[in-house]
Amino acid sequence: MQSKLMALEEGKDPASSVRTNQSRTLPSRALQFFMIFLVLGLGVSTVSVYMIRCFKVQIIRPPSNLLHTMNDTELLWRASSVPRIKTYPFKRVPKIAFMFLTKGQLPMAPLWERFFKGNEDLYSIYVHSLPSYNASFTPSVFYRRQIPSQLAEWGIMSMCDAERRLLANALLDISNEWYSFMGLIDEPGPYGRGRYDENMAPEVNLTDWRKGYQWFEVNRELAVKIIEDTTYYPKFKTFCQLACYVDEHYFQTMLSIQTPHLLANRSLTYVDWSRGGAHPATFGKADIKEEFFKIFESETCLYNNQPSSLCFLFARKFAPSALNPLLEFSSKLLGF
Ligand SMILES: *[C@@H]1O[C@H](CO)[C@@H](O)[C@H](O)[C@H]1NC(C)=O
Ligand SMILES: *[C@@H]1O[C@H](CO)[C@@H](O)[C@H](O)[C@H]1NC(C)=O
Ligand SMILES: *[C@@H]1O[C@H](CO)[C@@H](O)[C@H](O)[C@H]1NC(C)=O
Ligand SMILES: *[C@@H]1O[C@H](CO)[C@@H](O)[C@H](O)[C@H]1NC(C)=O
């Protein structure tokens, strides 16, 4: 099992050449992990020699206090500076940035704590919550990991703004890299192409329209594309309102126009739509039995054009009542 997981990681990871053995632990554990919040892994990038000479200390060391005073314009600008040279002239440990988009507290925090334990050098955490939420998150991995946040509402552009804010904050730490899996589909019918507004042409044509979900993983290259965009942003903000649910279309459509070859075209997140309705099944206490964990091997998907039975890294959605049974099974069945 373990070696299969590693092999799966090998092909897609743009940073495999700089990875250490140590850094393999977390991603292979991630393959078995559940999530209910937004999680984005950030991919590899480089640093220009000039910047290293001038700002070595600032660049190598991530900002120690996430509560900077940059406004969104300044933050996105700062985070969009992309180093061009691919080799790092210093030692660094690549990390995965985990981003949590939440209203307030994280119901699964104890499970995350356990997941992260012992991997302290291999991850960074960013939390975007309601500005009014005064998190204590202490003592915990989430302590002081909140970024300056603003109100984000389901289905409208402020949600995408929050996601861009998370990505931009994570980009400020050059050790955040890894993964690129953006799930998207071209869906005919009212909930897919039906949400397209022809005023978006010619930047976005009907055939470009894609749909996906907020649970995605992107590398640095795609993260920069998302935060630097000024071409598609105004189109989506103006012409994808209300029942359009812009957060299901904006990044997906934009990236599929710009960099289709970098998109995974499938999801890494297990979701159960079989119960019908507008929302997927929520798993509660009664659902979490040993058999439940078979979901991770329940399908066949393509990985690097080869059939694979390990299709999911994450799963949603879990009710707070699932926490205890998940904690009970985590060491035996999830490996942490
Ligand atoms: C951020 O501050 C700069 C400089 O004061 C200003 O030009 C810009 O409009 C501000 N952006 C936002 C989103 O407030
Ligand atoms: C937030 O909580 C801290 C203690 O955890 C407290 O010192 C601070 O005053 C609180 N801030 C607000 C705005 O409530
Ligand atoms: C949309 O269609 C127009 C007219 O055919 C074309 O000029 C434009 O490049 C298309 N846009 C995209 C994103 O392909
Ligand atoms: C994903 O699908 C698009 C077409 O929609 C294709 O151009 C692209 O190469 C695919 N990506 C991968 C990684 O297969």
Coordinates of C-alpha atoms and ligand atoms in Angstrom, one line a residue:
M1 CA 0.0 0.0 0.0
Q2 CA 2.6 2.5 1.0
S3 CA 4.8 2.0 -2.1
K4 CA 1.7 2.3 -4.3
L5 CA 0.9 5.6 -2.7
M6 CA 4.4 6.9 -3.2
A7 CA 4.4 5.8 -6.8
L8 CA 1.2 7.6 -7.4
E9 CA 2.8 10.8 -6.1
E10 CA 5.8 10.4 -8.2
G11 CA 4.3 11.2 -11.6
K12 CA 2.4 14.4 -11.0
D13 CA 4.6 16.1 -8.5
P14 CA 6.6 18.9 -10.2
A15 CA 9.0 19.1 -7.3
S16 CA 10.0 15.4 -7.2
S17 CA 13.6 16.3 -8.0
V18 CA 14.0 18.4 -4.9
R19 CA 12.0 16.3 -2.5
T20 CA 13.6 14.6 0.4
N21 CA 12.6 11.2 1.8
Q22 CA 11.2 13.0 4.8
S23 CA 8.9 15.0 2.7
R24 CA 7.1 12.0 1.4
T25 CA 5.5 11.2 4.7
L26 CA 2.9 13.9 4.6
P27 CA 1.6 13.5 1.1
S28 CA 1.2 9.7 1.4
R29 CA -0.8 10.3 4.5
A30 CA -2.7 13.0 2.7
L31 CA -3.8 10.3 0.2
Q32 CA -5.8 8.8 3.0
F33 CA -7.1 11.9 4.6
F34 CA -10.6 13.4 4.8
M35 CA -11.4 17.0 4.6
I36 CA -14.4 19.2 4.8
F37 CA -12.9 22.6 4.1
L38 CA -11.0 24.2 1.2
V39 CA -7.6 22.7 0.8
L40 CA -5.2 23.8 -1.8
G41 CA -1.7 22.5 -2.3
L42 CA 0.7 24.9 -3.9
G43 CA 3.1 23.9 -6.6
V44 CA 6.7 24.6 -7.4
S45 CA 8.2 27.8 -8.5
T46 CA 11.6 29.6 -8.6
V47 CA 13.4 32.6 -7.3
S48 CA 15.4 35.1 -9.2
V49 CA 19.0 35.5 -8.3
Y50 CA 18.6 39.2 -7.9
M51 CA 15.8 38.8 -5.4
I52 CA 17.7 36.2 -3.5
R53 CA 20.7 38.6 -3.2
C54 CA 18.6 41.5 -2.1
F55 CA 15.9 39.9 -0.1
K56 CA 17.3 36.5 0.8
V57 CA 16.2 36.6 4.4
Q58 CA 12.7 37.9 3.7
I59 CA 12.1 35.4 0.9
I60 CA 13.4 32.3 2.5
R61 CA 11.7 32.9 5.8
P62 CA 8.0 33.0 5.5
P63 CA 6.3 36.0 7.1
S64 CA 6.2 35.2 10.8
N65 CA 3.0 37.2 11.4
L66 CA 0.3 36.4 9.0
L67 CA -1.6 39.5 10.0
H68 CA 0.1 41.9 7.6
T69 CA -1.4 45.2 6.8
M70 CA -1.5 44.9 3.0
N71 CA -4.9 45.4 1.4
D72 CA -6.0 43.1 -1.4
T73 CA -4.5 45.1 -4.2
E74 CA -1.1 45.2 -2.5
L75 CA -1.3 41.6 -1.4
L76 CA -2.1 40.2 -4.9
W77 CA 0.6 42.3 -6.4
R78 CA 3.2 41.2 -3.9
A79 CA 2.2 37.6 -4.3
S80 CA 2.3 37.6 -8.0
S81 CA 6.0 38.2 -8.3
V82 CA 7.2 35.0 -9.9
P83 CA 10.8 33.9 -9.8
R84 CA 12.1 32.6 -13.1
I85 CA 15.1 30.5 -12.3
K86 CA 14.2 26.9 -11.5
T87 CA 17.1 26.0 -9.2
Y88 CA 17.2 27.1 -5.7
P89 CA 20.7 28.2 -4.6
F90 CA 19.8 27.3 -1.0
K91 CA 18.4 24.4 0.8
R92 CA 14.7 24.3 1.3
V93 CA 12.0 21.8 2.3
P94 CA 9.0 21.9 0.0
K95 CA 5.7 22.2 1.8
I96 CA 2.0 21.8 1.2
A97 CA -0.2 24.8 2.1
F98 CA -3.5 23.8 3.6
M99 CA -6.1 26.5 3.3
F100 CA -9.2 26.6 5.3
L101 CA -12.2 28.7 4.3
T102 CA -14.5 28.8 7.2
K103 CA -17.0 30.9 9.0
G104 CA -15.6 30.3 12.5
Q105 CA -14.3 27.3 14.3
L106 CA -13.2 24.1 12.6
P107 CA -15.2 21.2 13.8
M108 CA -12.6 18.7 12.7
A109 CA -9.7 20.5 14.3
P110 CA -8.7 17.6 16.6
L111 CA -8.5 15.3 13.6
W112 CA -6.4 17.8 11.6
E113 CA -4.1 18.1 14.7
R114 CA -3.5 14.4 14.6
F115 CA -2.9 14.4 10.9
F116 CA -0.3 17.2 11.0
K117 CA 1.5 15.9 14.1
G118 CA 5.1 15.0 13.5
N119 CA 5.2 16.7 10.1
E120 CA 5.9 20.2 11.4
D121 CA 8.3 21.2 8.6
L122 CA 6.1 20.0 5.8
Y123 CA 3.0 22.1 5.9
S124 CA 1.7 25.6 6.3
I125 CA -1.8 26.4 7.4
Y126 CA -3.9 29.4 6.4
V127 CA -7.3 30.2 7.7
H128 CA -9.8 32.6 6.2
S129 CA -12.8 33.1 8.6
L130 CA -15.4 35.7 9.2
P131 CA -13.7 39.0 10.2
S132 CA -15.8 39.0 13.3
Y133 CA -14.6 35.6 14.4
N134 CA -12.0 36.0 17.1
A135 CA -10.3 32.6 17.0
S136 CA -8.5 31.3 20.0
F137 CA -7.4 28.1 18.1
T138 CA -5.0 27.5 21.0
P139 CA -3.0 25.5 21.7
S140 CA -3.2 24.2 18.2
V141 CA -1.7 24.0 14.7
F142 CA -4.2 26.7 13.7
Y143 CA -2.9 29.1 16.3
R144 CA -2.2 32.5 14.7
R145 CA -2.7 31.1 11.2
Q146 CA -5.6 33.4 10.4
I147 CA -5.0 35.7 7.5
P148 CA -6.6 39.2 7.2
S149 CA -10.2 38.2 6.1
Q150 CA -13.3 39.8 4.8
L151 CA -16.9 38.7 4.6
A152 CA -17.3 35.9 2.0
E153 CA -20.7 34.8 0.9
W154 CA -21.7 31.6 -0.8
G155 CA -22.1 31.8 -4.6
I156 CA -20.9 35.4 -5.1
M157 CA -17.5 36.9 -6.0
S158 CA -16.6 37.7 -2.4
M159 CA -16.1 33.9 -2.1
C160 CA -13.6 33.9 -4.9
D161 CA -11.9 36.9 -3.4
A162 CA -11.5 35.0 -0.2
E163 CA -9.9 32.1 -2.1
R164 CA -7.6 34.4 -3.9
R165 CA -6.6 36.0 -0.6
L166 CA -5.8 32.5 0.8
L167 CA -3.7 31.7 -2.3
A168 CA -1.9 35.0 -2.2
N169 CA -1.0 34.6 1.4
A170 CA 0.3 31.1 0.8
L171 CA 2.3 32.3 -2.2
L172 CA 4.2 34.6 0.1
D173 CA 6.0 31.6 1.5
I174 CA 8.1 30.2 -1.3
S175 CA 8.4 26.8 0.3
N176 CA 4.7 26.2 -0.4
E177 CA 4.4 24.0 -3.5
W178 CA 3.0 20.7 -4.6
Y179 CA 0.1 19.2 -6.4
S180 CA -2.2 20.3 -9.1
F181 CA -5.6 18.8 -9.3
M182 CA -8.3 21.1 -10.5
G183 CA -11.5 19.2 -11.0
L184 CA -13.8 20.5 -13.7
I185 CA -16.4 19.3 -16.2
D186 CA -18.2 20.7 -19.2
E187 CA -21.8 20.1 -18.0
P188 CA -24.7 20.6 -20.4
G189 CA -28.1 21.6 -18.9
P190 CA -29.3 24.3 -16.6
Y191 CA -26.7 23.8 -13.8
G192 CA -23.8 23.8 -16.2
R193 CA -23.8 25.6 -19.5
G194 CA -27.2 27.0 -18.6
R195 CA -25.4 29.5 -16.2
Y196 CA -23.4 31.0 -19.0
D197 CA -24.2 34.6 -20.0
E198 CA -23.3 35.5 -23.6
N199 CA -22.1 38.9 -22.4
M200 CA -19.0 37.2 -21.3
A201 CA -17.8 36.7 -24.9
P202 CA -15.4 36.9 -26.5
E203 CA -13.2 36.4 -23.4
V204 CA -15.3 33.4 -22.4
N205 CA -17.4 31.5 -25.0
L206 CA -20.1 28.9 -24.2
T207 CA -17.8 26.1 -25.2
D208 CA -15.2 27.3 -22.7
W209 CA -17.7 27.2 -19.8
R210 CA -16.6 24.7 -17.0
K211 CA -17.9 23.7 -13.6
G212 CA -16.1 22.5 -10.6
Y213 CA -16.0 22.9 -6.8
Q214 CA -14.0 24.9 -4.3
W215 CA -12.1 21.8 -3.1
F216 CA -9.2 21.9 -5.3
E217 CA -5.4 21.7 -5.3
V218 CA -3.2 23.9 -7.3
N219 CA 0.5 24.4 -7.8
R220 CA 2.3 27.7 -7.7
E221 CA 2.0 28.3 -11.4
L222 CA -1.8 28.0 -11.3
A223 CA -2.1 29.9 -8.1
V224 CA -0.3 32.8 -9.6
K225 CA -2.6 32.7 -12.7
I226 CA -5.6 32.8 -10.4
I227 CA -4.4 35.8 -8.4
E228 CA -3.0 37.8 -11.2
D229 CA -6.1 37.6 -13.4
T230 CA -7.7 40.9 -14.5
T231 CA -9.2 39.6 -17.8
Y232 CA -11.8 37.2 -16.6
Y233 CA -12.5 38.6 -13.2
P234 CA -14.7 41.6 -14.3
K235 CA -16.7 39.3 -16.7
F236 CA -17.5 36.8 -13.9
K237 CA -18.2 39.5 -11.3
T238 CA -20.7 41.2 -13.6
F239 CA -22.2 38.4 -15.5
C240 CA -22.1 35.5 -13.1
Q241 CA -24.3 36.5 -10.3
L242 CA -26.9 35.0 -8.0
A243 CA -28.0 31.5 -9.3
C244 CA -24.8 31.4 -11.4
Y245 CA -22.7 30.5 -8.4
V246 CA -19.5 32.1 -9.5
D247 CA -17.3 30.1 -7.2
E248 CA -18.2 26.9 -9.2
H249 CA -17.1 28.4 -12.5
Y250 CA -14.6 31.2 -12.4
F251 CA -11.3 29.5 -11.7
Q252 CA -12.3 26.4 -13.5
T253 CA -13.3 28.2 -16.7
M254 CA -10.4 30.6 -16.7
L255 CA -7.8 27.9 -16.2
S256 CA -9.3 25.6 -18.7
I257 CA -9.0 28.4 -21.3
Q258 CA -5.4 29.3 -20.3
T259 CA -3.8 26.1 -19.3
P260 CA -5.9 23.1 -20.1
H261 CA -2.9 20.7 -20.1
L262 CA -2.2 21.5 -16.4
L263 CA -5.6 20.5 -15.2
A264 CA -6.4 17.0 -13.9
N265 CA -9.9 16.9 -15.4
R266 CA -11.2 14.9 -12.4
S267 CA -11.7 15.5 -8.7
L268 CA -9.6 14.1 -5.9
T269 CA -12.4 14.6 -3.5
Y270 CA -15.0 11.9 -2.7
V271 CA -18.5 13.2 -2.7
D272 CA -21.7 11.2 -2.4
W273 CA -24.5 12.7 -4.6
S274 CA -26.5 9.5 -4.6
R275 CA -29.0 10.7 -2.0
G276 CA -30.3 13.3 -4.5
G277 CA -31.0 17.0 -4.0
A278 CA -28.9 20.1 -4.3
H279 CA -26.4 19.1 -1.6
P280 CA -24.3 16.0 -1.3
A281 CA -24.7 13.5 1.5
T282 CA -23.3 14.6 4.9
F283 CA -21.7 11.8 6.8
G284 CA -22.5 11.7 10.5
K285 CA -21.7 9.5 13.4
A286 CA -23.8 6.5 12.2
D287 CA -22.1 6.5 8.8
I288 CA -18.5 6.1 10.0
K289 CA -17.9 2.4 10.3
E290 CA -14.9 0.4 9.2
E291 CA -16.5 -0.3 5.8
F292 CA -16.9 3.4 5.2
F293 CA -13.2 3.7 4.5
K294 CA -13.5 1.6 1.4
I295 CA -14.6 4.7 -0.4
F296 CA -11.0 5.4 -1.1
E297 CA -10.7 2.3 -3.3
S298 CA -14.2 2.2 -4.6
E299 CA -13.7 3.5 -8.1
T300 CA -11.3 3.3 -11.0
C301 CA -9.8 6.4 -12.4
L302 CA -6.9 7.3 -14.6
Y303 CA -3.7 8.4 -13.1
N304 CA -1.0 9.4 -15.6
N305 CA -3.1 7.6 -18.2
Q306 CA -3.0 4.3 -16.2
P307 CA -6.0 2.9 -14.5
S308 CA -5.7 3.3 -10.7
S309 CA -8.0 2.3 -7.9
L310 CA -6.8 5.1 -5.6
C311 CA -8.7 8.0 -6.8
F312 CA -9.3 10.2 -3.8
L313 CA -7.2 12.2 -1.4
F314 CA -10.1 13.9 0.3
A315 CA -13.8 13.4 1.1
R316 CA -16.7 15.5 2.0
K317 CA -19.0 16.3 3.8
F318 CA -18.7 15.4 7.4
A319 CA -21.0 16.5 10.3
P320 CA -19.3 17.4 13.6
S321 CA -20.8 14.2 15.0
A322 CA -18.4 12.2 12.7
L323 CA -15.4 13.5 14.6
N324 CA -15.3 10.9 17.3
P325 CA -15.6 7.9 15.1
L326 CA -13.1 9.3 12.7
L327 CA -10.7 9.8 15.6
E328 CA -11.3 6.3 16.7
F329 CA -10.5 4.8 13.3
S330 CA -7.8 7.3 12.2
S331 CA -4.7 5.4 13.3
K332 CA -5.9 2.0 12.1
L333 CA -7.4 3.0 8.8
L334 CA -6.0 6.4 7.9
G335 CA -2.5 5.9 9.1
F336 CA -2.3 8.8 11.6
Ligands
LIG1 C1 -4.9 49.5 -1.5 O1 -4.1 50.6 -1.2 C2 -3.6 51.2 -2.4 C3 -2.6 52.3 -1.9 O2 -3.2 53.1 -1.0 C4 -4.8 51.8 -3.2 O3 -4.3 52.3 -4.4 C5 -5.7 50.6 -3.6 O4 -6.8 51.1 -4.3 C6 -6.1 49.9 -2.3 N1 -6.9 48.7 -2.7 C7 -8.1 48.4 -2.1 C8 -8.7 47.1 -2.6 O5 -8.5 49.0 -1.2
LIG2 C1 -9.8 38.3 20.9 O1 -9.4 37.3 21.9 C2 -8.2 37.7 22.6 C3 -7.9 36.6 23.6 O2 -8.0 35.3 23.0 C4 -8.5 39.0 23.3 O3 -7.3 39.4 23.9 C5 -8.9 40.1 22.3 O4 -9.2 41.3 22.9 C6 -10.1 39.6 21.5 N1 -10.4 40.6 20.4 C7 -11.6 41.0 20.2 C8 -11.8 42.0 19.0 O5 -12.6 40.5 20.7
LIG3 C1 -14.7 33.2 -28.6 O1 -15.1 33.3 -29.9 C2 -14.6 34.4 -30.6 C3 -15.2 34.4 -32.0 O2 -15.2 33.1 -32.6 C4 -13.0 34.2 -30.7 O3 -12.5 35.3 -31.4 C5 -12.5 34.1 -29.3 O4 -11.1 33.9 -29.3 C6 -13.1 33.0 -28.5 N1 -12.7 33.0 -27.1 C7 -12.0 32.0 -26.6 C8 -11.6 32.2 -25.2 O5 -11.6 31.0 -27.2
LIG4 C1 -7.9 18.0 -19.7 O1 -8.9 18.2 -20.7 C2 -8.6 19.2 -21.7 C3 -9.7 19.3 -22.6 O2 -10.9 19.8 -22.0 C4 -7.3 18.8 -22.4 O3 -6.9 19.8 -23.3 C5 -6.2 18.6 -21.4 O4 -5.0 18.1 -22.0 C6 -6.6 17.6 -20.3 N1 -5.6 17.5 -19.3 C7 -4.9 16.4 -19.0 C8 -3.9 16.5 -17.9 O5 -5.1 15.4 -19.6

